[in-house]
Structure formats: C-alpha cells, structure tokens
Amino acid sequence: MAWDFQTDPEIQLELDWIEQFVREEVEPLDHVLGSPWNIQDPLFIKLVKPLQARVKARQLWACHLGPELGGAGYGQVRLALINEILGRSLFGPIVFGCQAPDSGNGEILAHYGTQAQKQRYLQPLLDGDIVSCFAMTEPQGGADPAVFTTEAVREGDDWLLSGEKWFASNARYAAFFIVMAVTDKSVSVYEGMSMFIVAADAPGVSIIRNVGIADDPAATHAYLSFDKVRVPAGDMLGAPGQAFVVAQVRLGGGRVHHAMRVIGQAQKALDALCERSLSRSTQGSRLADKQMVQEKIADSWIELEQFRLLVMGTAWRIDQYQDYKRVRKDIAAVKAAMPKVLHDIAARALHVHGSLGISEEMPFTGYIVRSFQMGLADGPTEVHKVTVAKQLLRDYQPCNQLFPDYHRPTAAARAREKYADVLASLGATGQGERREGVPSPR
C-alpha cells in the first residue's frame, strides 16, 4: 500500500528553485510588461527571452510535453506542484512554456497534425517563437455548440469558412487559430462539426474588436470575423465531424492546469490576508486578534487546503489511469469548485484591506473577476456540476421497494432476522429500551 503526501527530495529541489526563480525574476515582470502573449514586444524580448533560456537550460521548459516534443514528460502530480508556483505570476506560465491556450493547442497538433503542420505551426509554438488562439465560442450563444453558426463549406480542394467567434483569447498576437465550425448540418452537432487550422493572416480573417477583463494589462479576447476564408482541406484536424473528439485532447488537462494555477493565486490572496491582519490595528487591537478576522483566515486556509487535495487527487488519478474519461467526474469537480475558492479567499482579503483593497492598487478585484472567468472558461460551472452528478449517479441503483434498505425499521427487521437465534436464546427482542419500530443504537 502507498499513501504518501511527501515530495521526492530531487523534485523538491527543483520546486525550491522554481519558487525562488518565480519570486525574484518572474513576478516583477507583471509590473513592467503588458500581455504575456505579446511576444514581439521589444521589452518582452529583452526581459523574458533570457529567463526562458534559463528554464530551458534547467530542462524545465514545457514539462507537460513528452521528450519527443522537447518537454520533460512530467505527470500531472508533478505539474500540479509546479503550476501552483507559476500561478503566482501572470508571466509564470509563458516563462516556463506552458501557457494556455498554446499548451492545449500544441497537444492537439501533436495528436492530429500532419508532418507539414507540425513543422509550420507546432515546432515554433513549442520553441516559444509564436503564440496561438483557440476559437470556439460564438457571440449568439457562448459555448453552446447547438447554436453555433460558423460553418465551413467544401469547394474543390478547400473549405470556405464563414462566421463569427467570440472571446477568442490572444487572437491579436496569434500566428494561427484552431477554429471549430459546422461542416454537416444534416447530423447532430456532435457529429457535424470539424476543427481547422487557420493562419491569422489568411484573407478574410479580421478582428472586429478586442475585449479586456478586469485588470488585464491589455484587451486580448477577440471578437473575430471569418468572411469566406479559404482553408486548404489538409488543414482540417482529424476527420470531418471529429471536432469534439479533437477538442477533448486539450480540455481535460487544460481544466486541471487552470485549477493548479488558481491555487497559486488564492495562496497569494491568503498570504496578503494574513500579513494585513498582523500589520493593521483598529479599535484597540490588531485585526489578527479579532475573532471575525480569525474566522476569515481559518475558512480561507481550510477551503484552499481542501481544494488543493482535490486537485492533487485528480492529478494522481490522471497519472494512474492515463485515461481522461475515467477521471471525468474528478476533473469536472475541480472545475466546479475552483471559482468559489478563488472568489471567497480574494473577497476576504479585499475586505480586510478596507478601501485599499477595492482600489486598483491591489490585485483583489482582479482576482474576483478572474474567479468568474474561471467559472465560464472551458464550460460554465453549472455544466460541470451536472457532469459530476451524472457520473456519480452511475454508481447507484434505484430502490424498487416502498422503503429503502437504509430505512431504520426495515434495517432493524433484517438485523433481528439475522440474529434471531441469539436473541431467542437470551429471551431478547432486539428492541432494547427504544420505542417500537426504532432500533437501539447499541
């Protein structure tokens, strides 16, 4: 039997290096640079590229990828420990080559891309020379595929892509998009959609506008238009109608990686909450001595620790089973729990900081808005809760009797029948001193 919460010493050494490196070299970037995906910014090239080189030299670059793609092939447990640290900085993931959506898009290309596509798109993506965009959701219905209208129509050796996509993250900086489109209206949405690679500079592609979130340094979520964009047939990923199969390659791991990084953000909020409570005094005593503040601190730590264990347990199961379908319930649970954990801890930290907490001089309002973003990205919380319930109910059967087996009088009758000989030999009824129909707890 193995049940261990310790980290191997050699892994802990790497984690210690990552923690110091992120704190001293990466976190300061959040205050002097704009978007982490604006990789052509001269300041990015000057400040971030050398850090990426140090990460590569230490063989910590793109650790989610296997050695055949230039990564270390780390399992999800080790990635969880790393991503907790990277989540503390906006630039953490890109310095280590594991930023979304590029990490997920890279996995799609690795699984479904042709050799030519891998050479043109995947290799520069893995090297950190380009960034990408995943364009799925649409303005008229969000992430509900049943109302998607972006379609691709076959014309000779090409597909003509037309429609609009909404909240296509980092499109303004991307070299290419991975786009989901309707290709067959005669079948269900889950069989009639396909996935395409679309070059960002293809004729007919345009950004209607870019949308920002909270305290993001730049508006990077695009409202995209595709006007009869000609896409070569060879740039379809997977077979026609396989869009959802292709998408699952990125979504399962991506949701867990989001959660891993949220742990780091929530920990920063908790750290601020604790420091502030020890530093500030009012009404004759420190905030840390107020029982209601102590309650906020205790609740925050308990919730974060519970969530962290859920994430680590899910990561362990992914490593053990090597099958995302077997861990679907766990992943959905992580995704559903994540927004509230970040929201509640950040809100408590904000409150204890008073007026300073709600100002742009503190990160808490950004954390709170980001918690809502986490409740929408890769599927809304409600959908994931439904998934958890459905998956859980598969392990149960309905009761066909009037009263269930756990009905106390029914269970007591079975128990008396089981021990009838012993009860009769002692002249006992099995009722104890309790009223008729209610079994004794003895």
PDB file of C-alpha atoms in Angstrom, residues 11 15 18 60-65 72-87 96 98 107 253 256-257 259-261 311-312 315 318-319 324:
ATOM      1  CA  ILE A  11      11.697  17.013  -7.107  1.00  0.00           C
ATOM      2  CA  LEU A  15      10.400  23.149  -6.796  1.00  0.00           C
ATOM      3  CA  ILE A  18      11.280  27.344  -9.325  1.00  0.00           C
ATOM      4  CA  LEU A  60      12.015  22.697 -17.107  1.00  0.00           C
ATOM      5  CA  TRP A  61      10.619  24.024 -20.391  1.00  0.00           C
ATOM      6  CA  ALA A  62       7.177  22.728 -21.478  1.00  0.00           C
ATOM      7  CA  CYS A  63       7.217  19.969 -18.871  1.00  0.00           C
ATOM      8  CA  HIS A  64       3.690  18.907 -19.830  1.00  0.00           C
ATOM      9  CA  LEU A  65       5.012  17.589 -23.154  1.00  0.00           C
ATOM     10  CA  ALA A  72      10.231  16.598 -19.716  1.00  0.00           C
ATOM     11  CA  GLY A  73       7.111  14.430 -19.835  1.00  0.00           C
ATOM     12  CA  TYR A  74       6.140  15.174 -16.249  1.00  0.00           C
ATOM     13  CA  GLY A  75       2.987  13.571 -14.900  1.00  0.00           C
ATOM     14  CA  GLN A  76       0.056  15.596 -13.625  1.00  0.00           C
ATOM     15  CA  VAL A  77       1.068  15.388  -9.953  1.00  0.00           C
ATOM     16  CA  ARG A  78       4.447  16.959 -10.623  1.00  0.00           C
ATOM     17  CA  LEU A  79       2.827  19.501 -12.964  1.00  0.00           C
ATOM     18  CA  ALA A  80       0.383  20.398 -10.213  1.00  0.00           C
ATOM     19  CA  LEU A  81       3.208  21.215  -7.818  1.00  0.00           C
ATOM     20  CA  ILE A  82       4.929  23.341 -10.458  1.00  0.00           C
ATOM     21  CA  ASN A  83       1.793  25.144 -11.635  1.00  0.00           C
ATOM     22  CA  GLU A  84       0.896  26.157  -8.081  1.00  0.00           C
ATOM     23  CA  ILE A  85       4.055  28.233  -8.125  1.00  0.00           C
ATOM     24  CA  LEU A  86       3.657  29.520 -11.688  1.00  0.00           C
ATOM     25  CA  GLY A  87       0.108  30.661 -10.907  1.00  0.00           C
ATOM     26  CA  PHE A  96       8.108  28.031 -18.494  1.00  0.00           C
ATOM     27  CA  CYS A  98       3.184  26.002 -20.564  1.00  0.00           C
ATOM     28  CA  GLU A 107      -1.309  18.843 -27.748  1.00  0.00           C
ATOM     29  CA  GLY A 253      -5.787  18.567 -18.996  1.00  0.00           C
ATOM     30  CA  VAL A 256      -6.878  20.808 -14.318  1.00  0.00           C
ATOM     31  CA  HIS A 257      -3.958  23.092 -15.188  1.00  0.00           C
ATOM     32  CA  ALA A 259      -7.035  24.818 -11.238  1.00  0.00           C
ATOM     33  CA  MET A 260      -3.383  24.246 -10.401  1.00  0.00           C
ATOM     34  CA  ARG A 261      -2.568  27.864 -11.202  1.00  0.00           C
ATOM     35  CA  VAL A 311      -6.668  18.869  -7.382  1.00  0.00           C
ATOM     36  CA  MET A 312      -3.779  16.641  -6.287  1.00  0.00           C
ATOM     37  CA  ALA A 315      -3.849  14.708 -10.873  1.00  0.00           C
ATOM     38  CA  ILE A 318      -4.914  11.039 -14.305  1.00  0.00           C
ATOM     39  CA  ASP A 319      -1.368   9.719 -13.894  1.00  0.00           C
ATOM     40  CA  TYR A 324      -9.299  11.252 -19.077  1.00  0.00           C
TER      41      TYR A 324
END
